[in-house]
């Protein structure tokens, strides 16, 4: 099942996508794709009714409607740094023995086709195509990675936008370079785990102005999704609807010689097999 939220910012309606151009409206069944939705059974509560509406041909055309982030603002966004060995190498950093964790402000979350805004004072704004994990059940001290699978509601395409000057050249934590407004485009849809034979066999790519910058595979992750959920749950409580950004393959702007940074007027396009594609226009500071 591919779950989406359609409509203007702040007025998105829950939907289930059918093919590329149609959807089933489920806004009469659930208020939003939020913690309440996941706590009450998530996609399992929709499956039978959506199947019935499909049989009755009760679908709507997507047309030019805006697609928002597939989840409402989460309680938290947890990010994993240097989770691809080849990305660690291009960053000049050692492969971590344990996951590197940092947080990102939840209000960075935007839709997959919304503009990305360079922050005031930003000089080194960068891109990162990533697999996102959406938590479906409260997770605290999970006993094993196998049990962690039961807490994953689905997966989503993410662009983990970063301002490297803030992140690496200013004192303090990485979150300063990760939390500017618009820095977390997500979607276009949340895909339930049953849609994937192997979530660790997905191709990833990102282009800037039509030039391929990132190419990767989720198979080169150092710590796979179920290990990350298990690990993170030892240090914090993960709530239903929370988002985990799991790291990026090589090809970020920082890794090029010379480095390449986003500028106003640039266009970012990215995708992951089965999770759809995004497109963002880059705009200047407020």
mmCIF file of C-alpha atoms in Angstrom:
data_model
loop_
_atom_site.group_PDB
_atom_site.id
_atom_site.type_symbol
_atom_site.label_atom_id
_atom_site.label_comp_id
_atom_site.label_asym_id
_atom_site.label_seq_id
_atom_site.Cartn_x
_atom_site.Cartn_y
_atom_site.Cartn_z
ATOM 1 C CA UNK A 1 0.000 0.000 0.000
ATOM 2 C CA UNK A 2 1.186 3.511 -0.859
ATOM 3 C CA UNK A 3 -0.160 6.062 1.589
ATOM 4 C CA UNK A 4 -0.073 9.757 0.745
ATOM 5 C CA UNK A 5 -1.368 13.138 1.908
ATOM 6 C CA UNK A 6 -2.821 15.382 -0.777
ATOM 7 C CA UNK A 7 -3.665 19.080 -0.642
ATOM 8 C CA UNK A 8 -2.371 22.500 0.354
ATOM 9 C CA UNK A 9 0.115 22.833 3.248
ATOM 10 C CA UNK A 10 -1.736 22.388 6.512
ATOM 11 C CA UNK A 11 -4.834 21.016 4.769
ATOM 12 C CA UNK A 12 -3.596 17.687 3.418
ATOM 13 C CA UNK A 13 -6.074 14.793 3.119
ATOM 14 C CA UNK A 14 -5.099 11.147 3.665
ATOM 15 C CA UNK A 15 -5.176 9.013 0.522
ATOM 16 C CA UNK A 16 -4.017 5.698 -0.896
ATOM 17 C CA UNK A 17 -2.411 5.943 -4.309
ATOM 18 C CA UNK A 18 -3.444 3.629 -7.139
ATOM 19 C CA UNK A 19 -1.025 3.517 -10.043
ATOM 20 C CA UNK A 20 0.589 6.841 -10.911
ATOM 21 C CA UNK A 21 -2.442 9.049 -11.564
ATOM 22 C CA UNK A 22 -5.284 7.986 -9.268
ATOM 23 C CA UNK A 23 -6.001 7.678 -5.575
ATOM 24 C CA UNK A 24 -8.605 6.537 -3.092
ATOM 25 C CA UNK A 25 -9.677 9.254 -0.652
ATOM 26 C CA UNK A 26 -9.661 7.898 2.912
ATOM 27 C CA UNK A 27 -10.152 11.202 4.736
ATOM 28 C CA UNK A 28 -13.532 9.958 5.953
ATOM 29 C CA UNK A 29 -11.800 7.069 7.711
ATOM 30 C CA UNK A 30 -8.773 8.749 9.298
ATOM 31 C CA UNK A 31 -8.121 12.373 10.205
ATOM 32 C CA UNK A 32 -4.449 12.317 9.281
ATOM 33 C CA UNK A 33 -1.427 10.050 8.886
ATOM 34 C CA UNK A 34 -0.187 10.779 12.382
ATOM 35 C CA UNK A 35 0.507 9.083 15.698
ATOM 36 C CA UNK A 36 -3.196 8.389 16.256
ATOM 37 C CA UNK A 37 -3.432 6.695 12.861
ATOM 38 C CA UNK A 38 -0.492 4.396 13.569
ATOM 39 C CA UNK A 39 -1.569 3.668 17.145
ATOM 40 C CA UNK A 40 -4.999 2.561 15.890
ATOM 41 C CA UNK A 41 -3.615 0.013 13.446
ATOM 42 C CA UNK A 42 -2.207 2.085 10.620
ATOM 43 C CA UNK A 43 -2.469 0.661 7.135
ATOM 44 C CA UNK A 44 -4.175 -2.465 8.458
ATOM 45 C CA UNK A 45 -7.266 -0.394 9.196
ATOM 46 C CA UNK A 46 -7.434 0.767 5.585
ATOM 47 C CA UNK A 47 -6.672 -2.339 3.544
ATOM 48 C CA UNK A 48 -10.129 -3.920 3.379
ATOM 49 C CA UNK A 49 -12.016 -0.667 2.802
ATOM 50 C CA UNK A 50 -9.561 0.504 0.124
ATOM 51 C CA UNK A 51 -9.916 -2.855 -1.650
ATOM 52 C CA UNK A 52 -13.694 -2.456 -1.588
ATOM 53 C CA UNK A 53 -13.534 1.069 -2.995
ATOM 54 C CA UNK A 54 -11.177 -0.084 -5.728
ATOM 55 C CA UNK A 55 -13.627 -2.836 -6.667
ATOM 56 C CA UNK A 56 -16.340 -0.190 -6.836
ATOM 57 C CA UNK A 57 -14.030 2.026 -8.923
ATOM 58 C CA UNK A 58 -14.242 4.798 -6.362
ATOM 59 C CA UNK A 59 -10.971 6.433 -7.372
ATOM 60 C CA UNK A 60 -10.130 10.064 -8.045
ATOM 61 C CA UNK A 61 -7.673 11.632 -10.499
ATOM 62 C CA UNK A 62 -4.521 13.027 -8.917
ATOM 63 C CA UNK A 63 -4.167 15.696 -11.593
ATOM 64 C CA UNK A 64 -2.096 18.698 -10.529
ATOM 65 C CA UNK A 65 -2.908 18.494 -6.834
ATOM 66 C CA UNK A 66 -0.073 19.077 -4.417
ATOM 67 C CA UNK A 67 1.340 16.008 -2.685
ATOM 68 C CA UNK A 68 2.470 16.707 0.857
ATOM 69 C CA UNK A 69 4.777 14.728 3.096
ATOM 70 C CA UNK A 70 3.141 11.297 3.590
ATOM 71 C CA UNK A 71 3.184 11.653 7.375
ATOM 72 C CA UNK A 72 2.063 14.556 9.528
ATOM 73 C CA UNK A 73 4.703 16.344 11.571
ATOM 74 C CA UNK A 74 6.330 13.631 13.721
ATOM 75 C CA UNK A 75 7.324 13.922 17.355
ATOM 76 C CA UNK A 76 10.926 13.648 16.268
ATOM 77 C CA UNK A 77 13.215 13.067 13.304
ATOM 78 C CA UNK A 78 16.256 10.973 14.151
ATOM 79 C CA UNK A 79 19.122 10.877 11.649
ATOM 80 C CA UNK A 80 21.956 8.409 11.174
ATOM 81 C CA UNK A 81 25.307 9.774 10.046
ATOM 82 C CA UNK A 82 27.917 7.997 7.914
ATOM 83 C CA UNK A 83 25.788 4.877 7.440
ATOM 84 C CA UNK A 84 27.294 4.085 4.031
ATOM 85 C CA UNK A 85 30.952 3.076 4.018
ATOM 86 C CA UNK A 86 31.703 4.822 0.730
ATOM 87 C CA UNK A 87 30.062 8.051 1.955
ATOM 88 C CA UNK A 88 32.200 7.942 5.120
ATOM 89 C CA UNK A 89 35.262 7.625 2.900
ATOM 90 C CA UNK A 90 34.333 10.635 0.754
ATOM 91 C CA UNK A 91 33.741 12.634 3.944
ATOM 92 C CA UNK A 92 37.198 11.722 5.220
ATOM 93 C CA UNK A 93 35.752 10.035 8.311
ATOM 94 C CA UNK A 94 36.208 6.582 9.788
ATOM 95 C CA UNK A 95 33.524 3.925 9.399
ATOM 96 C CA UNK A 96 31.572 4.063 12.672
ATOM 97 C CA UNK A 97 31.527 1.091 15.014
ATOM 98 C CA UNK A 98 28.077 2.121 16.252
ATOM 99 C CA UNK A 99 25.426 4.238 14.536
ATOM 100 C CA UNK A 100 26.076 7.980 14.724
ATOM 101 C CA UNK A 101 22.826 9.618 15.819
ATOM 102 C CA UNK A 102 21.627 13.191 15.711
ATOM 103 C CA UNK A 103 18.250 14.847 15.591
ATOM 104 C CA UNK A 104 16.617 17.148 13.072
ATOM 105 C CA UNK A 105 13.845 19.599 13.859
ATOM 106 C CA UNK A 106 10.436 18.068 12.991
ATOM 107 C CA UNK A 107 9.305 21.336 11.386
ATOM 108 C CA UNK A 108 11.807 20.769 8.552
ATOM 109 C CA UNK A 109 9.349 18.268 7.037
ATOM 110 C CA UNK A 110 7.873 19.374 3.677
ATOM 111 C CA UNK A 111 6.358 17.749 0.613
ATOM 112 C CA UNK A 112 8.419 16.055 -2.105
ATOM 113 C CA UNK A 113 7.864 18.821 -4.664
ATOM 114 C CA UNK A 114 8.015 21.846 -2.367
ATOM 115 C CA UNK A 115 10.836 24.403 -2.616
ATOM 116 C CA UNK A 116 14.058 23.962 -0.650
ATOM 117 C CA UNK A 117 15.198 27.254 0.865
ATOM 118 C CA UNK A 118 18.838 28.130 1.530
ATOM 119 C CA UNK A 119 19.035 29.575 5.069
ATOM 120 C CA UNK A 120 20.330 33.023 5.930
ATOM 121 C CA UNK A 121 24.110 32.903 6.099
ATOM 122 C CA UNK A 122 24.177 29.525 4.363
ATOM 123 C CA UNK A 123 27.071 29.095 1.933
ATOM 124 C CA UNK A 124 27.401 25.305 1.670
ATOM 125 C CA UNK A 125 23.922 23.843 1.285
ATOM 126 C CA UNK A 126 24.072 20.164 0.306
ATOM 127 C CA UNK A 127 21.799 17.297 -0.698
ATOM 128 C CA UNK A 128 21.426 13.697 0.569
ATOM 129 C CA UNK A 129 19.104 11.047 -0.884
ATOM 130 C CA UNK A 130 18.039 8.717 1.927
ATOM 131 C CA UNK A 131 15.741 5.878 2.890
ATOM 132 C CA UNK A 132 13.433 6.959 5.687
ATOM 133 C CA UNK A 133 11.857 4.618 8.249
ATOM 134 C CA UNK A 134 8.463 5.473 9.730
ATOM 135 C CA UNK A 135 7.733 4.019 13.163
ATOM 136 C CA UNK A 136 4.374 2.300 13.546
ATOM 137 C CA UNK A 137 4.441 1.192 17.184
ATOM 138 C CA UNK A 138 5.951 2.693 20.310
ATOM 139 C CA UNK A 139 9.490 1.366 20.577
ATOM 140 C CA UNK A 140 11.465 1.273 23.797
ATOM 141 C CA UNK A 141 14.235 -1.212 24.647
ATOM 142 C CA UNK A 142 13.373 -3.545 21.776
ATOM 143 C CA UNK A 143 15.041 -6.884 22.462
ATOM 144 C CA UNK A 144 16.337 -7.699 18.984
ATOM 145 C CA UNK A 145 16.546 -6.441 15.384
ATOM 146 C CA UNK A 146 14.045 -9.144 14.435
ATOM 147 C CA UNK A 147 11.503 -7.722 16.879
ATOM 148 C CA UNK A 148 12.253 -4.226 15.566
ATOM 149 C CA UNK A 149 10.635 -5.170 12.231
ATOM 150 C CA UNK A 150 7.268 -5.252 14.012
ATOM 151 C CA UNK A 151 7.678 -1.553 14.844
ATOM 152 C CA UNK A 152 8.253 -0.364 11.263
ATOM 153 C CA UNK A 153 5.134 1.042 9.579
ATOM 154 C CA UNK A 154 6.857 1.631 6.266
ATOM 155 C CA UNK A 155 9.504 3.417 4.266
ATOM 156 C CA UNK A 156 9.712 6.782 2.570
ATOM 157 C CA UNK A 157 12.054 8.666 0.242
ATOM 158 C CA UNK A 158 13.841 11.550 1.993
ATOM 159 C CA UNK A 159 16.156 14.380 0.938
ATOM 160 C CA UNK A 160 18.192 15.124 4.077
ATOM 161 C CA UNK A 161 19.236 18.650 3.101
ATOM 162 C CA UNK A 162 22.221 20.017 5.040
ATOM 163 C CA UNK A 163 24.046 23.317 5.487
ATOM 164 C CA UNK A 164 27.637 22.125 5.869
ATOM 165 C CA UNK A 165 29.022 25.461 7.063
ATOM 166 C CA UNK A 166 26.622 25.374 10.007
ATOM 167 C CA UNK A 167 27.118 21.641 10.558
ATOM 168 C CA UNK A 168 30.905 21.354 10.419
ATOM 169 C CA UNK A 169 32.422 24.814 10.763
ATOM 170 C CA UNK A 170 30.455 26.114 13.738
ATOM 171 C CA UNK A 171 30.806 24.771 17.263
ATOM 172 C CA UNK A 172 28.177 22.505 18.758
ATOM 173 C CA UNK A 173 25.967 19.775 17.393
ATOM 174 C CA UNK A 174 25.185 18.739 13.805
ATOM 175 C CA UNK A 175 21.528 19.653 14.219
ATOM 176 C CA UNK A 176 22.407 23.307 13.493
ATOM 177 C CA UNK A 177 23.282 22.333 9.933
ATOM 178 C CA UNK A 178 20.277 20.065 9.551
ATOM 179 C CA UNK A 179 17.313 21.970 10.940
ATOM 180 C CA UNK A 180 16.686 24.961 8.665
ATOM 181 C CA UNK A 181 13.162 25.298 7.301
ATOM 182 C CA UNK A 182 12.394 23.034 4.292
ATOM 183 C CA UNK A 183 15.409 20.794 5.007
ATOM 184 C CA UNK A 184 13.486 17.485 5.002
ATOM 185 C CA UNK A 185 11.436 16.855 1.836
ATOM 186 C CA UNK A 186 9.693 13.478 2.225
ATOM 187 C CA UNK A 187 7.495 11.358 -0.013
ATOM 188 C CA UNK A 188 5.677 11.223 -2.326
ATOM 189 C CA UNK A 189 4.271 8.253 -0.436
ATOM 190 C CA UNK A 190 4.751 5.957 2.521
ATOM 191 C CA UNK A 191 5.174 2.371 1.345
ATOM 192 C CA UNK A 192 4.265 -0.468 3.687
ATOM 193 C CA UNK A 193 6.926 -3.163 4.259
ATOM 194 C CA UNK A 194 4.935 -5.877 2.473
ATOM 195 C CA UNK A 195 5.613 -4.081 -0.833
ATOM 196 C CA UNK A 196 9.320 -4.977 -0.686
ATOM 197 C CA UNK A 197 10.955 -8.361 -1.142
ATOM 198 C CA UNK A 198 14.148 -6.847 0.264
ATOM 199 C CA UNK A 199 14.402 -3.239 1.423
ATOM 200 C CA UNK A 200 18.184 -3.640 1.264
ATOM 201 C CA UNK A 201 18.174 -4.100 -2.526
ATOM 202 C CA UNK A 202 16.885 -0.711 -3.662
ATOM 203 C CA UNK A 203 18.626 1.617 -6.106
ATOM 204 C CA UNK A 204 19.073 5.248 -5.044
ATOM 205 C CA UNK A 205 19.889 8.276 -7.190
ATOM 206 C CA UNK A 206 19.996 12.069 -7.102
ATOM 207 C CA UNK A 207 20.508 14.664 -9.857
ATOM 208 C CA UNK A 208 21.202 18.385 -9.621
ATOM 209 C CA UNK A 209 20.318 20.387 -12.732
ATOM 210 C CA UNK A 210 20.132 17.161 -14.711
ATOM 211 C CA UNK A 211 23.612 15.974 -13.662
ATOM 212 C CA UNK A 212 23.789 12.680 -11.803
ATOM 213 C CA UNK A 213 25.423 13.341 -8.439
ATOM 214 C CA UNK A 214 24.497 10.322 -6.317
ATOM 215 C CA UNK A 215 24.103 6.680 -7.255
ATOM 216 C CA UNK A 216 23.848 4.001 -4.611
ATOM 217 C CA UNK A 217 22.174 0.907 -3.233
ATOM 218 C CA UNK A 218 20.567 0.377 0.136
ATOM 219 C CA UNK A 219 22.575 -2.870 0.251
ATOM 220 C CA UNK A 220 25.704 -0.863 1.129
ATOM 221 C CA UNK A 221 24.235 0.386 4.417
ATOM 222 C CA UNK A 222 26.470 -0.355 7.374
ATOM 223 C CA UNK A 223 23.523 -0.662 9.771
ATOM 224 C CA UNK A 224 20.258 -1.860 8.131
ATOM 225 C CA UNK A 225 16.804 -0.583 9.133
ATOM 226 C CA UNK A 226 15.888 -3.206 11.716
ATOM 227 C CA UNK A 227 19.271 -2.814 13.444
ATOM 228 C CA UNK A 228 18.838 0.948 13.560
ATOM 229 C CA UNK A 229 15.371 0.775 15.120
ATOM 230 C CA UNK A 230 16.617 -1.738 17.682
ATOM 231 C CA UNK A 231 19.693 0.353 18.480
ATOM 232 C CA UNK A 232 17.924 3.707 18.748
ATOM 233 C CA UNK A 233 15.269 2.235 21.037
ATOM 234 C CA UNK A 234 17.980 1.581 23.640
ATOM 235 C CA UNK A 235 18.541 5.330 24.058
ATOM 236 C CA UNK A 236 15.162 6.966 23.475
ATOM 237 C CA UNK A 237 11.492 6.141 23.078
ATOM 238 C CA UNK A 238 10.370 6.098 19.462
ATOM 239 C CA UNK A 239 6.748 7.143 19.081
ATOM 240 C CA UNK A 240 4.319 6.089 16.328
ATOM 241 C CA UNK A 241 4.822 8.342 13.323
ATOM 242 C CA UNK A 242 8.447 9.193 14.135
ATOM 243 C CA UNK A 243 10.866 9.341 11.206
ATOM 244 C CA UNK A 244 14.388 7.925 10.977
ATOM 245 C CA UNK A 245 16.637 9.145 8.150
ATOM 246 C CA UNK A 246 19.063 6.282 7.612
ATOM 247 C CA UNK A 247 22.028 7.900 5.852
ATOM 248 C CA UNK A 248 23.164 8.583 2.304
ATOM 249 C CA UNK A 249 25.414 6.980 -0.341
ATOM 250 C CA UNK A 250 28.392 8.860 -1.845
ATOM 251 C CA UNK A 251 28.071 11.803 -4.177
ATOM 252 C CA UNK A 252 27.019 14.601 -1.833
ATOM 253 C CA UNK A 253 28.214 18.076 -2.769
ATOM 254 C CA UNK A 254 30.783 18.062 0.010
ATOM 255 C CA UNK A 255 32.406 14.968 -1.488
ATOM 256 C CA UNK A 256 33.209 16.459 -4.904
ATOM 257 C CA UNK A 257 36.542 18.025 -5.883
ATOM 258 C CA UNK A 258 35.973 20.910 -5.854
ATOM 259 C CA UNK A 259 32.900 20.823 -3.627
ATOM 260 C CA UNK A 260 29.558 21.639 -5.255
ATOM 261 C CA UNK A 261 26.946 23.561 -3.278
ATOM 262 C CA UNK A 262 23.302 24.284 -4.007
ATOM 263 C CA UNK A 263 22.438 27.724 -5.375
ATOM 264 C CA UNK A 264 19.119 29.537 -5.889
ATOM 265 C CA UNK A 265 17.624 28.377 -9.180
ATOM 266 C CA UNK A 266 19.028 24.845 -8.934
ATOM 267 C CA UNK A 267 16.709 21.855 -9.390
ATOM 268 C CA UNK A 268 17.134 18.687 -7.314
ATOM 269 C CA UNK A 269 15.619 15.387 -8.499
ATOM 270 C CA UNK A 270 15.958 12.133 -6.601
ATOM 271 C CA UNK A 271 14.417 8.712 -6.198
ATOM 272 C CA UNK A 272 14.565 5.232 -4.673
ATOM 273 C CA UNK A 273 13.148 2.088 -6.279
ATOM 274 C CA UNK A 274 9.550 1.593 -5.143
ATOM 275 C CA UNK A 275 9.453 4.834 -3.179
ATOM 276 C CA UNK A 276 8.895 7.214 -6.065
ATOM 277 C CA UNK A 277 10.732 10.389 -7.014
ATOM 278 C CA UNK A 278 11.006 13.973 -5.800
ATOM 279 C CA UNK A 279 11.753 17.300 -7.451
ATOM 280 C CA UNK A 280 12.632 20.523 -5.625
ATOM 281 C CA UNK A 281 13.462 24.018 -6.799
ATOM 282 C CA UNK A 282 16.106 25.720 -4.681
ATOM 283 C CA UNK A 283 15.283 29.266 -3.579
ATOM 284 C CA UNK A 284 17.235 31.920 -1.706
ATOM 285 C CA UNK A 285 16.983 32.979 1.947
ATOM 286 C CA UNK A 286 14.048 34.894 3.352
#
